[in-house]
Amino acid sequence: LVIPLQLYEQFVKEFNKNRRSDLASRNLVEICETSLAYLLKARRRDLISKVPEKQYFSFEKRGKLSRPVNRELFEEDSERVAKFFDALSSQKEKKLSPLEITRACYTLAISFSCMVDLEKQGDQKTPGTFFEYLICHLFARKLGVDPKTRIEVLNLDRPASLPTDWIFDLGVNRPKFHLPVKTSTRERVIQVWAHQRVLDGVYGVGRFLGVLVCLAETKLDHKKLEVVEICLPEQWRIYQMFIAQMSRIYYLDVPKPYEPLNKMFPRISVKPFGAFFHEVAQLCEAD
Amino acid sequence: LVIPLQLYEQFVKEFNKNRRSDLASRNLVEICETSLAYLLKARRRDLISKVPEKQYFSFEKRGKLSRPVNRELFEEDSERVAKFFDALSSQKEKKLSPLEITRACYTLAISFSCMVDLEKQGDQKTPGTFFEYLICHLFARKLGVDPKTRIEVLNLDRPASLPTDWIFDLGVNRPKFHLPVKTSTRERVIQVWAHQRVLDGVYGVGRFLGVLVCLAETKLDHKKLEVVEICLPEQWRIYQMFIAQMSRIYYLDVPKPYEPLNKMFPRISVKPFGAFFHEVAQLCEAD
């Protein structure tokens, strides 16, 4: 196994023991460092971006292409990633701008994923699990509580529990977060709203803040070397109106077609991931 | 291409022109005939059934195993399949018992799927599409209307339409059917309830009868040669209580763990597929 994959296994072990340890954070920084070192030896291939105002490239090794990397969000080294984790552990991450936080997290997630793309064959699971654990770790550190993945549903006549995405319960008179995490959504995204609907139905509307975190919606045509974003804004509007209301949707690389949703009714708040750290205190207030 | 796959391509062409033609029905009978002839040359391998009261076998060819086949539901030849389609075209299919109809449709669906399992490598899409078109064709013939797969959602300030599963609109004062079709459901099934919720929200509860049709929930362990059924009855109950209400769930091979749902609250009506043809008139009445 290449070094970043060895470190990934260590991270998974640590994460399964402790969702929000300093050691897990250090693991993550090392994964980023070694993934970037791995990618330094790969060739870069410019892609034809069909997305307005964004530029993408892929890493290339033995004829294999990695997923697209957003040029503006990618950091060449792990220095700022380390800086972000330092700030997070001393609760001073707001000294970094939302864009700086987004870039640090994007670089960490995308460098590991690109390394897997080049090193393994058709492995979507490892980058998906890594991304899910990474985001969960960041939320657990920021919110200061451990997540659950099952909740009691009702016990009128028989006990039942529902497997859920990550749930962070901040206690009495403070919100509970329902946190689904996906590298990309496509047509499966209706599940996110449906799970929110179940939580709303069981516990009452407004008890769980639904927060979806995604990496990107880019798709690479390996023959034409073209990058597009696969988005379904009209369907999101229908889900937001008729299934349930998600509070926030954070992306590391916000898809262009979802930006206008911030200014329409029903309002769907789609923001860069870094914004979370600047607005979380406000989200946690009952106002 | 082997003959049943050639006939499949003809069926798809015909189905895309006309959802409920006699020609499409004839294509289906021929597909069944030739799939069974293909399977006659394969070996049969008994499986260890972990499902109470059901026995399964697989077809085997060049070391490849087909999906499990329910011994009680499988017909050795296509005679009764042809008989069912004859009855359907003269609207006399109620002369056949629900079990006879279920067996005919099971034999058609499973023989084609097993043929694909042996002939192709990891192709889930062809059996899935075939099953979807088969069930849609049967509903279209029985209900006497063509299905839609997109519906208008609202036009308060902007037009929007939603891609849906098959929708059969029987006209004023008669129900509309919302027909999702899956070879098996697993964790993706929440989508079915979520789509029903959207339809209920847009058009009002009770306007669309949600009818899910599935082939089976069997899973074969290729090493141990054991068959199990993967079912989530507790989660179905939660979806039925908190997302939307499905009117019927028909299976060609009804999974044992879902049978008790017929006798619990909330009621989820899970029946063998053949029952549909005997109760459709009743479903269509406003009662």
XYZ file of C-alpha atoms in Angstrom:
574
model
C 0.000 0.000 0.000
C 1.190 3.523 -0.747
C 1.764 5.681 2.325
C -1.429 7.803 2.184
C -3.524 4.612 2.030
C -1.653 3.212 5.042
C -2.347 6.453 6.895
C -5.988 6.254 5.804
C -6.301 2.863 7.517
C -4.841 4.354 10.703
C -7.277 7.256 10.466
C -10.275 4.907 10.073
C -9.160 2.946 13.127
C -8.743 6.083 15.204
C -12.007 7.612 13.936
C -13.908 4.469 14.902
C -12.503 4.730 18.423
C -12.843 8.487 18.799
C -14.735 10.721 16.378
C -13.010 13.925 17.451
C -9.515 13.273 18.706
C -6.420 15.376 18.047
C -4.817 12.207 16.730
C -7.519 11.862 14.040
C -6.892 15.480 13.027
C -3.151 14.812 12.802
C -3.844 11.698 10.712
C -5.845 13.832 8.311
C -3.082 16.388 7.877
C -0.596 13.595 7.185
C -2.953 12.013 4.662
C -3.123 15.335 2.871
C 0.669 15.787 2.972
C 1.430 12.347 1.604
C -1.372 12.436 -0.987
C 0.001 15.718 -2.299
C 3.506 14.217 -2.392
C 2.108 11.254 -4.342
C 0.360 13.587 -6.804
C 3.490 15.693 -7.284
C 4.902 12.760 -9.234
C 1.858 12.564 -11.504
C 1.385 14.644 -14.649
C -1.235 17.364 -14.726
C -3.631 17.451 -17.608
C -5.678 20.562 -18.380
C -9.369 19.879 -18.904
C -11.932 21.705 -21.004
C -14.240 23.279 -18.468
C -17.854 23.577 -19.584
C -18.548 25.267 -16.243
C -18.527 29.078 -16.478
C -15.796 30.796 -14.428
C -14.187 27.592 -13.211
C -11.044 25.868 -14.413
C -10.241 22.197 -13.874
C -7.326 19.839 -14.344
C -6.772 16.123 -13.728
C -3.795 14.217 -12.447
C -2.584 11.530 -14.849
C -0.576 8.391 -14.199
C -0.094 5.394 -16.471
C -2.881 6.631 -18.728
C -5.333 6.886 -15.836
C -7.020 10.218 -15.127
C -8.088 11.383 -11.685
C -11.366 13.180 -11.035
C -11.341 16.902 -11.948
C -9.636 19.340 -9.588
C -10.829 22.942 -9.298
C -7.774 25.109 -9.924
C -8.924 27.975 -7.720
C -9.617 25.794 -4.697
C -6.590 23.511 -4.818
C -3.601 24.258 -2.571
C -0.174 23.111 -3.735
C 0.948 22.083 -0.258
C -0.592 21.055 3.042
C 0.592 24.074 5.016
C -2.818 25.745 5.164
C -4.537 22.472 5.862
C -2.331 22.074 8.942
C -3.036 25.686 9.852
C -6.792 25.077 9.670
C -6.602 22.045 11.961
C -4.419 23.974 14.424
C -6.985 26.767 14.448
C -9.825 24.271 14.861
C -8.226 22.576 17.853
C -7.840 25.942 19.632
C -11.307 27.032 18.433
C -9.863 29.920 16.492
C -10.805 28.743 13.015
C -12.835 31.903 12.438
C -9.547 33.731 11.997
C -9.462 31.992 8.627
C -11.889 33.301 6.004
C -14.656 30.992 4.708
C -12.729 30.713 1.427
C -9.502 29.722 3.227
C -11.343 27.024 5.175
C -13.083 25.774 2.037
C -9.757 25.596 0.180
C -8.067 23.707 3.006
C -10.862 21.129 3.236
C -11.179 20.886 -0.549
C -7.459 20.246 -0.896
C -7.564 17.541 1.762
C -10.585 15.778 0.257
C -9.620 16.081 -3.394
C -5.928 15.166 -2.986
C -6.815 11.915 -1.233
C -9.563 11.118 -3.769
C -7.295 11.802 -6.772
C -4.597 9.597 -5.238
C -7.158 6.758 -4.949
C -8.353 7.390 -8.528
C -4.807 6.874 -9.803
C -3.814 4.076 -7.461
C -6.945 1.901 -7.551
C -9.346 0.754 -10.233
C -12.885 2.141 -10.090
C -12.813 2.488 -6.301
C -15.561 4.977 -5.361
C -16.035 3.593 -1.888
C -12.701 4.610 -0.321
C -12.982 8.296 -1.314
C -16.650 8.257 -0.250
C -15.928 6.814 3.187
C -12.949 9.123 3.651
C -15.043 12.175 2.795
C -17.836 11.109 5.106
C -15.483 10.544 8.036
C -13.588 13.766 7.337
C -16.742 15.898 7.416
C -18.097 14.059 10.442
C -14.803 14.611 12.274
C -14.897 18.344 11.493
C -18.494 18.665 12.715
C -17.792 16.622 15.847
C -14.785 18.819 16.680
C -16.622 22.041 15.994
C -19.836 21.087 17.818
C -18.018 19.329 20.664
C -20.280 16.272 20.701
C -20.114 12.744 19.323
C -22.571 11.816 16.571
C -25.078 8.997 16.590
C -26.176 6.954 13.570
C -29.366 5.396 14.968
C -32.264 7.015 16.709
C -35.321 5.803 18.545
C -38.381 6.334 16.473
C -41.379 5.562 18.615
C -42.507 3.100 21.193
C -46.258 3.276 21.233
C -46.541 -0.468 20.988
C -43.139 -1.676 19.932
C -39.641 -0.271 20.008
C -38.151 0.749 16.701
C -35.016 2.563 15.746
C -34.013 4.073 12.466
C -30.527 3.975 11.014
C -29.709 7.557 10.081
C -26.960 9.697 8.689
C -24.845 11.434 11.324
C -26.930 13.028 14.064
C -25.427 15.583 16.462
C -27.551 16.278 19.501
C -26.500 19.491 21.261
C -28.929 18.985 24.135
C -31.959 20.777 25.554
C -33.005 23.998 23.820
C -30.252 23.681 21.301
C -30.619 22.231 17.816
C -29.910 18.727 16.657
C -28.057 18.444 13.372
C -28.978 15.866 10.743
C -25.851 15.562 8.624
C -25.896 13.505 5.417
C -22.528 13.574 3.605
C -21.975 12.665 -0.046
C -19.113 13.144 -2.497
C -21.779 13.842 -5.129
C -25.541 13.499 -5.153
C -27.104 12.897 -8.582
C -30.535 11.247 -8.521
C -30.017 9.638 -5.096
C -30.360 13.004 -3.356
C -34.111 12.567 -2.759
C -33.077 10.242 0.110
C -31.668 13.229 1.984
C -35.003 15.071 1.978
C -36.898 11.858 2.757
C -34.750 11.183 5.841
C -35.321 14.769 6.959
C -39.053 14.197 6.500
C -38.958 11.144 8.756
C -37.115 13.112 11.460
C -39.614 15.981 11.137
C -42.498 13.524 11.371
C -41.162 11.673 14.370
C -39.821 14.586 16.413
C -41.654 17.598 15.013
C -40.646 20.132 12.383
C -37.740 22.385 13.389
C -36.138 19.999 15.869
C -33.473 18.743 13.465
C -31.534 21.106 11.247
C -30.863 19.272 8.012
C -27.356 20.001 6.712
C -26.126 18.243 3.593
C -22.380 18.378 2.849
C -21.085 17.472 -0.608
C -17.730 17.570 -2.335
C -18.692 18.509 -5.913
C -20.986 17.628 -8.820
C -18.363 17.563 -11.560
C -18.345 14.894 -14.217
C -15.393 14.225 -16.495
C -15.810 12.923 -20.026
C -12.626 10.852 -20.275
C -12.597 10.936 -24.074
C -13.315 14.592 -24.737
C -11.563 15.728 -21.514
C -14.546 17.948 -20.789
C -15.841 18.784 -17.301
C -19.516 19.452 -16.674
C -21.581 19.811 -13.496
C -24.568 17.448 -13.199
C -27.245 19.338 -11.292
C -31.001 19.109 -10.779
C -32.026 22.490 -9.312
C -35.686 22.178 -10.366
C -35.985 18.849 -8.585
C -34.324 20.250 -5.456
C -36.949 23.006 -5.395
C -39.719 20.421 -5.559
C -38.179 18.359 -2.742
C -37.709 21.483 -0.608
C -41.371 22.417 -1.150
C -43.034 19.029 -0.874
C -40.871 16.677 1.167
C -38.995 18.606 3.856
C -36.828 21.670 4.365
C -33.048 21.362 4.470
C -31.394 24.205 6.411
C -28.102 24.285 4.598
C -26.365 22.606 1.732
C -22.608 23.044 1.855
C -20.306 22.192 -1.010
C -16.548 22.208 -1.119
C -16.862 23.131 -4.814
C -20.289 24.832 -5.092
C -21.947 23.921 -8.426
C -22.878 26.956 -10.498
C -26.479 25.816 -11.206
C -27.253 25.679 -7.479
C -26.108 29.239 -6.698
C -29.380 30.882 -7.843
C -31.335 28.725 -5.353
C -30.078 31.091 -2.622
C -32.175 33.885 -4.110
C -35.385 32.070 -5.013
C -38.458 30.872 -3.208
C -38.504 28.321 -1.708
C -35.123 29.385 -0.360
C -32.430 26.724 -0.466
C -29.253 27.908 1.169
C -26.317 26.502 -0.827
C -22.943 27.716 0.430
C -19.227 26.952 0.373
C -18.329 24.615 3.225
C -16.119 27.171 5.000
C -19.201 29.317 5.674
C -20.373 26.737 8.211
C -17.646 27.633 10.691
C -18.595 31.289 10.508
C -22.333 30.783 10.914
C -22.567 27.753 13.179
C -23.032 29.832 16.345
C -25.950 31.580 14.682
C -27.444 28.290 13.477
C -27.313 27.032 17.069
C -29.346 29.923 18.436
C -33.075 29.506 18.693
C -33.705 33.052 17.386
C -26.119 -12.142 -29.630
C -28.095 -15.135 -28.441
C -31.691 -15.264 -29.687
C -33.483 -14.091 -26.506
C -31.247 -11.000 -26.437
C -32.030 -10.285 -30.091
C -35.730 -10.597 -29.297
C -35.217 -8.322 -26.289
C -33.899 -5.602 -28.585
C -36.971 -5.992 -30.789
C -39.213 -5.788 -27.734
C -37.529 -2.591 -26.517
C -38.005 -1.017 -29.960
C -41.662 -2.004 -30.077
C -42.272 -0.943 -26.459
C -40.805 2.476 -27.127
C -43.215 2.911 -30.047
C -46.261 1.403 -28.390
C -46.489 0.536 -24.691
C -49.390 -1.878 -25.071
C -49.386 -3.518 -28.472
C -50.174 -7.158 -29.213
C -46.799 -7.301 -30.916
C -45.030 -6.356 -27.648
C -46.952 -9.136 -25.869
C -45.923 -11.627 -28.557
C -42.300 -10.476 -28.232
C -42.477 -11.173 -24.505
C -43.786 -14.706 -24.979
C -41.000 -15.396 -27.484
C -38.401 -14.006 -25.112
C -39.673 -16.395 -22.454
C -39.673 -19.358 -24.857
C -36.137 -18.761 -26.085
C -34.774 -17.912 -22.613
C -36.159 -21.204 -21.312
C -34.644 -23.039 -24.288
C -31.298 -21.374 -23.501
C -31.548 -22.399 -19.841
C -32.447 -25.972 -20.735
C -28.834 -26.385 -21.827
C -27.493 -25.069 -18.514
C -26.980 -27.198 -15.419
C -29.200 -26.720 -12.392
C -27.582 -26.278 -9.040
C -29.551 -26.712 -5.837
C -29.092 -23.913 -3.339
C -29.289 -23.904 0.441
C -32.394 -21.879 1.196
C -32.248 -19.888 4.421
C -35.797 -18.744 3.672
C -38.427 -20.803 5.470
C -40.799 -22.743 3.181
C -39.061 -21.759 -0.038
C -36.666 -23.726 -2.211
C -34.247 -22.201 -4.683
C -31.899 -23.337 -7.431
C -29.518 -21.567 -9.806
C -28.656 -22.201 -13.418
C -24.954 -22.783 -14.008
C -22.871 -22.357 -17.138
C -19.086 -22.188 -17.473
C -18.801 -21.811 -13.686
C -21.166 -18.839 -13.640
C -24.262 -18.998 -11.439
C -27.537 -17.274 -12.236
C -29.627 -15.497 -9.628
C -31.734 -17.827 -7.445
C -34.943 -19.274 -8.910
C -37.916 -20.105 -6.677
C -38.789 -23.721 -7.403
C -42.485 -23.341 -6.644
C -42.970 -20.350 -8.944
C -40.893 -21.472 -11.919
C -42.644 -23.033 -14.930
C -40.659 -25.462 -17.055
C -42.103 -24.200 -20.324
C -43.730 -21.075 -21.712
C -47.163 -22.578 -22.342
C -48.832 -20.883 -19.397
C -47.054 -17.643 -20.099
C -48.590 -17.675 -23.581
C -51.946 -18.572 -22.060
C -51.758 -15.605 -19.683
C -51.026 -13.160 -22.508
C -53.870 -14.625 -24.580
C -56.209 -14.182 -21.644
C -54.939 -10.620 -21.066
C -55.517 -9.584 -24.676
C -59.139 -10.781 -24.494
C -59.508 -9.338 -20.961
C -60.182 -12.750 -19.510
C -57.092 -13.031 -17.338
C -59.246 -13.410 -14.225
C -59.951 -16.969 -15.389
C -56.432 -17.638 -14.195
C -55.884 -17.706 -10.444
C -53.613 -15.098 -8.827
C -51.022 -17.846 -8.323
C -51.153 -18.889 -11.975
C -50.653 -15.285 -13.100
C -47.825 -14.791 -10.615
C -46.097 -17.962 -11.834
C -46.441 -16.966 -15.492
C -44.980 -13.505 -14.881
C -42.290 -14.857 -12.545
C -41.205 -17.418 -15.128
C -40.999 -14.765 -17.827
C -39.007 -12.319 -15.682
C -36.694 -14.820 -14.040
C -35.897 -16.869 -17.162
C -34.779 -13.783 -19.064
C -32.787 -12.499 -16.042
C -31.045 -15.861 -15.507
C -30.165 -16.030 -19.196
C -28.533 -12.570 -18.908
C -26.723 -13.624 -15.702
C -25.125 -16.531 -17.556
C -24.539 -14.780 -20.850
C -23.202 -11.422 -19.658
C -20.794 -10.271 -16.969
C -22.291 -8.318 -14.062
C -25.073 -6.850 -16.199
C -27.804 -5.677 -13.804
C -29.148 -3.057 -16.173
C -30.614 -5.322 -18.875
C -32.696 -7.453 -16.454
C -33.747 -4.259 -14.641
C -34.918 -2.517 -17.804
C -36.606 -5.664 -19.048
C -38.508 -6.076 -15.793
C -39.550 -2.451 -15.749
C -40.847 -2.573 -19.320
C -42.572 -5.917 -18.745
C -44.522 -4.658 -15.735
C -45.327 -1.362 -17.424
C -46.622 -3.235 -20.478
C -48.853 -5.422 -18.292
C -50.277 -2.404 -16.435
C -50.797 -0.475 -19.679
C -52.654 -3.419 -21.235
C -54.757 -4.010 -18.169
C -55.597 -0.354 -17.499
C -56.019 0.497 -21.167
C -54.029 3.730 -21.045
C -50.496 4.772 -21.906
C -48.239 5.805 -19.032
C -46.418 9.090 -18.615
C -43.008 9.555 -17.002
C -43.119 13.321 -16.373
C -45.786 15.402 -14.737
C -46.432 19.090 -14.317
C -45.770 20.125 -10.775
C -46.922 23.699 -10.387
C -46.966 26.938 -12.257
C -47.513 29.621 -9.698
C -44.621 31.625 -11.033
C -42.672 29.250 -13.236
C -43.409 26.001 -14.982
C -41.775 22.905 -13.554
C -42.134 19.252 -14.294
C -40.950 16.272 -12.350
C -39.547 13.114 -13.873
C -41.475 10.275 -12.283
C -41.834 6.552 -12.359
C -44.667 5.301 -14.579
C -47.887 7.271 -14.073
C -51.223 5.938 -15.388
C -53.984 8.521 -15.435
C -57.406 6.906 -15.763
C -59.223 10.230 -16.043
C -61.801 12.175 -14.045
C -63.103 10.512 -10.888
C -60.905 7.506 -11.382
C -57.543 6.964 -9.726
C -54.125 7.703 -11.082
C -51.522 5.014 -10.505
C -47.963 5.826 -9.457
C -46.007 2.728 -10.471
C -42.357 2.374 -9.445
C -40.851 -0.930 -10.605
C -37.671 -2.520 -9.219
C -36.094 -5.962 -9.494
C -35.130 -5.542 -5.822
C -35.231 -2.612 -3.431
C -32.631 -2.680 -0.621
C -31.835 0.684 0.911
C -32.894 2.656 -2.167
C -36.563 1.977 -1.478
C -37.023 5.205 0.489
C -37.132 6.926 -2.918
C -40.438 5.206 -3.642
C -42.125 6.701 -0.585
C -40.483 10.072 -1.206
C -41.831 10.231 -4.767
C -45.285 9.329 -3.439
C -44.935 12.152 -0.910
C -44.180 14.644 -3.680
C -47.254 13.508 -5.647
C -49.407 13.734 -2.491
C -48.040 17.200 -1.784
C -48.556 18.516 -5.284
C -51.942 16.963 -6.084
C -53.400 16.145 -2.697
C -53.401 12.931 -0.689
C -55.417 10.110 -2.257
C -55.164 11.255 -5.857
C -52.367 8.870 -6.765
C -52.417 5.246 -5.724
C -48.838 4.239 -5.070
C -48.149 0.721 -6.341
C -44.643 -0.697 -6.106
C -43.864 -3.840 -8.122
C -40.740 -5.878 -7.351
C -39.321 -9.158 -8.549
C -37.730 -10.537 -5.359
C -35.368 -9.710 -2.483
C -33.218 -12.822 -2.658
C -29.483 -12.680 -2.287
C -27.156 -15.515 -3.217
C -23.884 -16.133 -1.424
C -21.853 -17.519 -4.339
C -19.376 -19.287 -2.080
C -21.703 -20.934 0.411
C -24.518 -21.348 -2.168
C -26.935 -19.972 0.409
C -30.007 -17.885 -0.405
C -31.297 -15.246 1.979
C -33.892 -12.485 1.655
C -32.661 -8.971 2.434
C -35.597 -7.111 3.955
C -36.154 -4.009 6.068
C -39.719 -4.323 7.419
C -39.161 -1.944 10.351
C -37.937 0.762 8.012
C -40.882 0.251 5.664
C -43.221 0.803 8.612
C -41.495 4.063 9.429
C -41.704 5.248 5.817
C -45.379 4.266 5.623
C -46.081 6.230 8.823
C -43.949 9.285 8.275
C -43.361 9.833 4.565
C -46.396 8.669 2.569
C -48.767 5.745 2.160
C -48.232 3.186 -0.571
C -51.455 1.403 -1.561
C -49.963 -1.873 -2.690
C -46.624 -3.569 -2.897
C -46.652 -6.496 -5.303
C -43.871 -9.042 -5.533
C -43.422 -11.852 -7.992
C -41.663 -13.738 -5.178
C -43.076 -12.242 -1.958
C -40.347 -12.048 0.715
C -41.286 -13.844 3.929
C -40.342 -10.951 6.263
C -42.816 -8.636 4.512
C -45.851 -10.929 4.851
C -46.617 -9.893 8.479
C -46.891 -6.246 7.360
C -50.331 -7.143 5.949
C -51.604 -7.688 9.472
C -50.004 -4.831 11.370
C -50.635 -1.142 11.843
C -49.762 0.841 9.864
C -51.109 -1.554 7.233
C -48.797 -2.225 4.320
C -50.442 -4.422 1.741
C -47.777 -6.745 0.320
C -49.167 -9.281 -2.168
C -48.193 -11.636 -4.963
C -48.289 -9.820 -8.297
C -51.131 -11.943 -9.706
C -53.483 -10.475 -7.084
C -53.385 -7.165 -8.930
C -55.431 -8.491 -11.843
C -58.106 -9.751 -9.467
C -58.376 -6.560 -7.417
C -57.686 -3.832 -9.952
C -61.387 -3.120 -10.577
C -61.878 -2.647 -6.858
C -58.789 -0.404 -6.595
C -60.245 1.753 -9.363
C -63.499 2.375 -7.537
C -63.761 5.395 -5.302
C -65.575 3.275 -2.667
